[in-house]
GROMACS .gro file of C-alpha atoms in nm:
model
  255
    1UNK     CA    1  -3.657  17.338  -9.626
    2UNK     CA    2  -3.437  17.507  -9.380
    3UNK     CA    3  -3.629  17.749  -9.157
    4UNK     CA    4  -3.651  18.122  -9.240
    5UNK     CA    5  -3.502  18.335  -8.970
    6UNK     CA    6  -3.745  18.567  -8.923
    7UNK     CA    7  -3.538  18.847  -8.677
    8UNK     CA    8  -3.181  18.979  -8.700
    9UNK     CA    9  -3.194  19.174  -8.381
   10UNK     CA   10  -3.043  18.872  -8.138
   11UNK     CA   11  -2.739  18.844  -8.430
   12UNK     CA   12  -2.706  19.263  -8.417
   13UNK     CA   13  -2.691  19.266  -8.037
   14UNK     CA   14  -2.403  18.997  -8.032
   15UNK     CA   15  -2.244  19.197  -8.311
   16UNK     CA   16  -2.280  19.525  -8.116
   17UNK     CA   17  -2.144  19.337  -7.793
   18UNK     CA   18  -1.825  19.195  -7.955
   19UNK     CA   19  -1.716  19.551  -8.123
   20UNK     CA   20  -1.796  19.689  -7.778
   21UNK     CA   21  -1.583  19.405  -7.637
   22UNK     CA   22  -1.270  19.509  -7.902
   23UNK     CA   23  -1.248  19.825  -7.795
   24UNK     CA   24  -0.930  19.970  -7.580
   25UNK     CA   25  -0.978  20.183  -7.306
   26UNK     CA   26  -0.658  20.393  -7.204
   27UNK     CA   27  -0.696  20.553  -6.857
   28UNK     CA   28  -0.410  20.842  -6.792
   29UNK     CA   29  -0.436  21.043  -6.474
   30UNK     CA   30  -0.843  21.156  -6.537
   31UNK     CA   31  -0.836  21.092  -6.879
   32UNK     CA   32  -1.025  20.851  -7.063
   33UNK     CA   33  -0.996  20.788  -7.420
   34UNK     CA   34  -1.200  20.515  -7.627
   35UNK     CA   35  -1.029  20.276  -7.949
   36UNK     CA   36  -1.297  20.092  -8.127
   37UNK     CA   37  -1.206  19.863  -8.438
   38UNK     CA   38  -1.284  19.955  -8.785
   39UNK     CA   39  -1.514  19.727  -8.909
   40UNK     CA   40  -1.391  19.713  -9.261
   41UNK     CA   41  -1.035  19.636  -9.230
   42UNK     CA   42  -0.917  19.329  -9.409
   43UNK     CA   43  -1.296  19.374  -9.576
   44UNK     CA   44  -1.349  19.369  -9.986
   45UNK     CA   45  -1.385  19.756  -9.905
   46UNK     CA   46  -1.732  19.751 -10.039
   47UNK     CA   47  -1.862  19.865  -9.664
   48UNK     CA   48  -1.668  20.198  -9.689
   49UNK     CA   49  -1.930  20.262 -10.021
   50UNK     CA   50  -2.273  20.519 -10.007
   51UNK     CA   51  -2.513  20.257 -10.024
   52UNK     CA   52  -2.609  20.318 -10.379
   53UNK     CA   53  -2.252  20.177 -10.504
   54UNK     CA   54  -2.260  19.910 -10.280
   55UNK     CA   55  -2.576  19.758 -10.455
   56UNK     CA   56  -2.464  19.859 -10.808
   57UNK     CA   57  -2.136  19.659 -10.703
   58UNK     CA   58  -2.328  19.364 -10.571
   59UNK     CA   59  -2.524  19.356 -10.841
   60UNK     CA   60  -2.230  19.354 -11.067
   61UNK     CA   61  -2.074  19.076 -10.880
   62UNK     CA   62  -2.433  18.865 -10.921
   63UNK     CA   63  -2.462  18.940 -11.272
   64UNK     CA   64  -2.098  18.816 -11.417
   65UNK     CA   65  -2.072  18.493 -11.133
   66UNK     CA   66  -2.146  18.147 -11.287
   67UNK     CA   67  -2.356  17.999 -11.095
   68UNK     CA   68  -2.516  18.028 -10.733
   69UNK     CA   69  -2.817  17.856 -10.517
   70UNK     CA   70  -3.081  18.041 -10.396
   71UNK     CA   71  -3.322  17.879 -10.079
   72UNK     CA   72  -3.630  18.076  -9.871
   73UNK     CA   73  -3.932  18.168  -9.954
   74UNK     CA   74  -4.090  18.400 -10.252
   75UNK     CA   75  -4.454  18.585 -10.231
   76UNK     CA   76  -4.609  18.616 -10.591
   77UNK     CA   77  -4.929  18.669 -10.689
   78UNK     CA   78  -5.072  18.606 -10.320
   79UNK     CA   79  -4.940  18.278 -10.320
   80UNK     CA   80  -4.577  18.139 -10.137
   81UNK     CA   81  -4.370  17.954 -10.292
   82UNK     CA   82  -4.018  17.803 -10.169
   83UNK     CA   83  -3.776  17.755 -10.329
   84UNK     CA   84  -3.412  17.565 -10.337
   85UNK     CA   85  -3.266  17.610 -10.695
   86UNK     CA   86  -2.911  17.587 -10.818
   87UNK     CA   87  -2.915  17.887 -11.133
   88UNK     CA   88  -2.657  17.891 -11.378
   89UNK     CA   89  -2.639  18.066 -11.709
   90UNK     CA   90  -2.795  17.768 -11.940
   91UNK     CA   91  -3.049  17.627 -11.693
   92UNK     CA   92  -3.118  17.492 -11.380
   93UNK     CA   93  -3.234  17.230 -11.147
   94UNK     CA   94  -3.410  17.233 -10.790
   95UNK     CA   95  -3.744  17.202 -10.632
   96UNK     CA   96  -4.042  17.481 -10.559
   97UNK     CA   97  -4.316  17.424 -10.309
   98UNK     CA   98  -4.606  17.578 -10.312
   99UNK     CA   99  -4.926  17.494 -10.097
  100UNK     CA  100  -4.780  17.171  -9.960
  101UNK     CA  101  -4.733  17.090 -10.304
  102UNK     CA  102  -4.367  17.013 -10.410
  103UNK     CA  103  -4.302  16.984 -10.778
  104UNK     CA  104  -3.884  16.984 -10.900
  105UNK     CA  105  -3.795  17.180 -11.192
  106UNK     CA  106  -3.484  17.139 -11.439
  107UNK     CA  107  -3.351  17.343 -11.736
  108UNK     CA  108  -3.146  17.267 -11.974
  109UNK     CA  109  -3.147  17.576 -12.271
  110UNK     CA  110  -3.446  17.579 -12.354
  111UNK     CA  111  -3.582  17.268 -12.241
  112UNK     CA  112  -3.778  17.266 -11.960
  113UNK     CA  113  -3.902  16.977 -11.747
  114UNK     CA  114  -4.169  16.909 -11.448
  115UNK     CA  115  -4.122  16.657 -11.202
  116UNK     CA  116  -4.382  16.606 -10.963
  117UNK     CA  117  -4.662  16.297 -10.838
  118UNK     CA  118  -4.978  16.220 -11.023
  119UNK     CA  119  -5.190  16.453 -10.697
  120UNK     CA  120  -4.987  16.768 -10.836
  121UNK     CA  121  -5.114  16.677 -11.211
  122UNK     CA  122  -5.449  16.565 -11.124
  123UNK     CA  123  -5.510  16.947 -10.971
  124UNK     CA  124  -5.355  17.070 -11.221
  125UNK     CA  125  -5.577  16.923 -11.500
  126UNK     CA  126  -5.891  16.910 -11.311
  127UNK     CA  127  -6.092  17.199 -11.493
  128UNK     CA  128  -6.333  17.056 -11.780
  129UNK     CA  129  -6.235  16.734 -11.809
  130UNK     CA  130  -6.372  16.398 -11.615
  131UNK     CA  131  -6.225  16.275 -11.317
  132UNK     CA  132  -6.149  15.913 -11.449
  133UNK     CA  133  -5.993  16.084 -11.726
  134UNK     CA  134  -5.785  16.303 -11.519
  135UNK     CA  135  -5.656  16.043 -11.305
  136UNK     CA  136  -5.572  15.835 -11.626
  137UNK     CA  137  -5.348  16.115 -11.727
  138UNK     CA  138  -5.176  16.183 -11.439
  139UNK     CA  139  -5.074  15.837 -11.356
  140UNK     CA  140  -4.881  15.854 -11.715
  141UNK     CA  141  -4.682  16.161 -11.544
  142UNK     CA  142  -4.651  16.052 -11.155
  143UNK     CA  143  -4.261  16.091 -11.151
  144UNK     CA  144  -4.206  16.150 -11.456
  145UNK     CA  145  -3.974  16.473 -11.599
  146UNK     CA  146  -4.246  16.588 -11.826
  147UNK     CA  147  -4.112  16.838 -12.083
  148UNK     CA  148  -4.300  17.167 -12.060
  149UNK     CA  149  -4.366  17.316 -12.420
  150UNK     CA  150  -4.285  17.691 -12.487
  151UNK     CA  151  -4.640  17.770 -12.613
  152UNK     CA  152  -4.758  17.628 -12.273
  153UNK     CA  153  -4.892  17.891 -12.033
  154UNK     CA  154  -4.703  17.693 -11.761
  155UNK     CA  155  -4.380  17.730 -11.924
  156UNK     CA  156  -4.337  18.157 -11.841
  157UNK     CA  157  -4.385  18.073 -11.487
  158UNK     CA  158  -4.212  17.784 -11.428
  159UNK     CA  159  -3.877  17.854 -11.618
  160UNK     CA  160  -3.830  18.210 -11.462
  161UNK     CA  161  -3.753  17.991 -11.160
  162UNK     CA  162  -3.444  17.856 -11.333
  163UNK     CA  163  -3.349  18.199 -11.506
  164UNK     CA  164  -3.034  18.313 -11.310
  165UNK     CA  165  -3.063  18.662 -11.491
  166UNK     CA  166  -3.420  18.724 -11.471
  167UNK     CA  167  -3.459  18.613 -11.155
  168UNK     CA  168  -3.183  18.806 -10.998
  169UNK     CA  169  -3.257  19.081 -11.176
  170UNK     CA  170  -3.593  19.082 -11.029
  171UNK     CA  171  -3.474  19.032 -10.689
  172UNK     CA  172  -3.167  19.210 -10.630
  173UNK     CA  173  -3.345  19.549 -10.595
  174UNK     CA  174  -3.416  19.790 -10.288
  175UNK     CA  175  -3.688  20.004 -10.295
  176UNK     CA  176  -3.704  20.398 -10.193
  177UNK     CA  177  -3.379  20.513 -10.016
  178UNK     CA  178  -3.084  20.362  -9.988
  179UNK     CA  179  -2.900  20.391  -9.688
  180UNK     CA  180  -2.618  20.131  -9.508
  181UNK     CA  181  -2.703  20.003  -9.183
  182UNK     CA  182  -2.424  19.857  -8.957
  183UNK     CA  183  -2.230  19.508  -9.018
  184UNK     CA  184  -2.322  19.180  -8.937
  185UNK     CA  185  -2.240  18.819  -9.039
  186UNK     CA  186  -2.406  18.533  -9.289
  187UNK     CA  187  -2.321  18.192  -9.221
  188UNK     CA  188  -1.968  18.312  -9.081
  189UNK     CA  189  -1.903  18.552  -9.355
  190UNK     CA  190  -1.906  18.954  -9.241
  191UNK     CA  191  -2.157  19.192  -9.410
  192UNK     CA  192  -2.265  19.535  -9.453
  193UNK     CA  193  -2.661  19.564  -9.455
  194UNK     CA  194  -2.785  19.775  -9.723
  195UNK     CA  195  -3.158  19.888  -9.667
  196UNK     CA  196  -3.456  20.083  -9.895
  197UNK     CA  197  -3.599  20.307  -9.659
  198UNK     CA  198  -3.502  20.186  -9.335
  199UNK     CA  199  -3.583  19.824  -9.413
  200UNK     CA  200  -3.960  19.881  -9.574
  201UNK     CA  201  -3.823  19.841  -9.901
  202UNK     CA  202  -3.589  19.528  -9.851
  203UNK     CA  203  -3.267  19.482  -9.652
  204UNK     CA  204  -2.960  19.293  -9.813
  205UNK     CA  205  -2.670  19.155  -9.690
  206UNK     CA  206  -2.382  19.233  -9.909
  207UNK     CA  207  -1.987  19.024  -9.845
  208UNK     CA  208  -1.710  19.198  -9.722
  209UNK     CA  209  -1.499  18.933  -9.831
  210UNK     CA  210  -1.402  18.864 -10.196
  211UNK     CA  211  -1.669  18.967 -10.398
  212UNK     CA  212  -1.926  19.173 -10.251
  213UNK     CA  213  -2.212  18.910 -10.334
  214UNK     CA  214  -2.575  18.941 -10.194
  215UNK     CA  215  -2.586  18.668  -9.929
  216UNK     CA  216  -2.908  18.717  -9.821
  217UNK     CA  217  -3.228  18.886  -9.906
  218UNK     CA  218  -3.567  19.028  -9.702
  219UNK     CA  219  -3.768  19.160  -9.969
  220UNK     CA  220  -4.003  19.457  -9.954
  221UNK     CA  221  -4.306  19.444  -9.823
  222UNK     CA  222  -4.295  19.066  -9.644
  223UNK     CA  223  -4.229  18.976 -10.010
  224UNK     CA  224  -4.069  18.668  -9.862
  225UNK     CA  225  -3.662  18.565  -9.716
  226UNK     CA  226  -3.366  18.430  -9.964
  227UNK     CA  227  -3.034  18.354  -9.917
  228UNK     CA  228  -2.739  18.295 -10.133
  229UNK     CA  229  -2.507  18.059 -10.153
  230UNK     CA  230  -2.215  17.847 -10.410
  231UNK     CA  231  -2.170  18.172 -10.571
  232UNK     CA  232  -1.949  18.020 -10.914
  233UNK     CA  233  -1.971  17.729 -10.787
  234UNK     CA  234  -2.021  17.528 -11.136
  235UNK     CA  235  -2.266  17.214 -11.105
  236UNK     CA  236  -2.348  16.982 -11.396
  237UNK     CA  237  -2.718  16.952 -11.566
  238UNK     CA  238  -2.843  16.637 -11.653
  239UNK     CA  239  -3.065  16.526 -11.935
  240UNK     CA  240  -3.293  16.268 -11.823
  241UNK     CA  241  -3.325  15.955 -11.911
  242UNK     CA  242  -3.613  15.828 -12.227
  243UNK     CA  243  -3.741  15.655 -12.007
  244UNK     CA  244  -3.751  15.914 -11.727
  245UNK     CA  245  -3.954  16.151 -11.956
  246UNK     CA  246  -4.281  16.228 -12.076
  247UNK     CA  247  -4.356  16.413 -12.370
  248UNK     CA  248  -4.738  16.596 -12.302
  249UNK     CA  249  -4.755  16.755 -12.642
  250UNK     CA  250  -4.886  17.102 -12.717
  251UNK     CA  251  -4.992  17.180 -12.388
  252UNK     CA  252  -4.989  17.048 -12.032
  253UNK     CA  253  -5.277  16.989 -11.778
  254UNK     CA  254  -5.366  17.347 -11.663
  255UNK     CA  255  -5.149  17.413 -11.366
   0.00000   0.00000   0.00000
């Protein structure tokens, strides 16, 4: 996984320098006068907004694109997990990783599938059953896509990681006051940062190019880093192979 970066103040700073560096200064007789550049012309427009409208447009822009990747790290439940996961409207596909466990996920409508080795399964169905029996099982899974059945607890958890809508929806939200706070750049592409009260509620960075997308996310609280990326960028989901698949049954090893 690509390292989380865990400070913006070095990338402010340079920003700060170079619109320091644009600006004119006129000296006539003792007079001095000062130019600076507006930072949103040739923008989308979006950094001109009250912050409100600039996350109801982002939002907006999330909700009707196609597809998009999302990569960093997620805190649930007390536990991390990281993810890299390509979301589109009728699945997706990537991996999660979650206490130096990596398991890959892929949806396809409502079909759901878990890859991972027989260590991940063998945790997973250790409670109640015997260890030789265990093992057995998850030796018939080691990288295997194993579908995941609805009624399975496993199945609420693990496909809201390949939900575009629910999972945006869940993320793309600023707590407390809104308020805008100065421009900046993800991977080469200019921003306006959008904070809920001053940064303790998340900070986004919203595109002031084309579509004001969310290109990257600190969520409240230490809640974990994300950043966007391929925004409509179509990708194709495969079925797997029969002989790439498992089918558990009912219910899979507790997980």
């Amino acid at each position: 996984m690509t390292p989380i970066r865990q400070s913006r103040s070095r990338s402010r700073s340079r920003s700060a320098a170079l619109a320091s560096a644009t600006c004119a200064l006129l000296v006539t007789g003792t007079v001095l006068t000062g130019c600076a550049e507006d930072p949103n012309e040739g923008t989308n427009g979006v950094g001109r907004l009250p912050a409100a409208k600039i996350q109801g447009k982002t939002r907006a822009a999330a909700g009707s694109a196609g597809a998009v990747r999302v990569h960093g790290n997620v805190v649930s439940g007390g536990r991390t997990y990281a993810l890299d996961m390509r979301l589109k409207d009728d699945g997706g596909d990537g991996s999660v990783t979650s206490k130096g466990t990596t398991f890959k996920l892929l949806r396809i409508g409502e079909q759901l599938y878990v890859k991972a080795d027989a260590e991940f399964w063998t945790h997973g169905s250790g409670q109640g059953g015997s260890g030789k029996a265990d093992a057995a099982a998850a030796s018939k899974l080691d990288g295997k896509f194993v579908k995941v059945p609805q009624g399975d607890p496993s199945y609420k958890k693990f496909s809201g990681f390949t939900d575009k809508g629910l999972l945006l929806d869940g993320l793309l939200t600023l707590h407390g006051t809104l308020a805008t706070d100065g421009h900046d750049e993800e991977a080469g592409v200019r921003t306006i940062r959008v904070t809920g009260d001053k940064g303790s509620g998340g900070t986004l960075e919203v595109s002031l190019e084309g579509k004001p997308y969310p290109l990257r996310l600190e969520r409240a609280g230490g809640a974990g880093t994300l950043t966007f990326s391929g925004w409509g960028e179509d990708f194709s989901l495969r079925k797997p192979e029969r002989n790439e698949t498992v089918d558990y049954g009912r219910q899979l090893p507790a997980s």
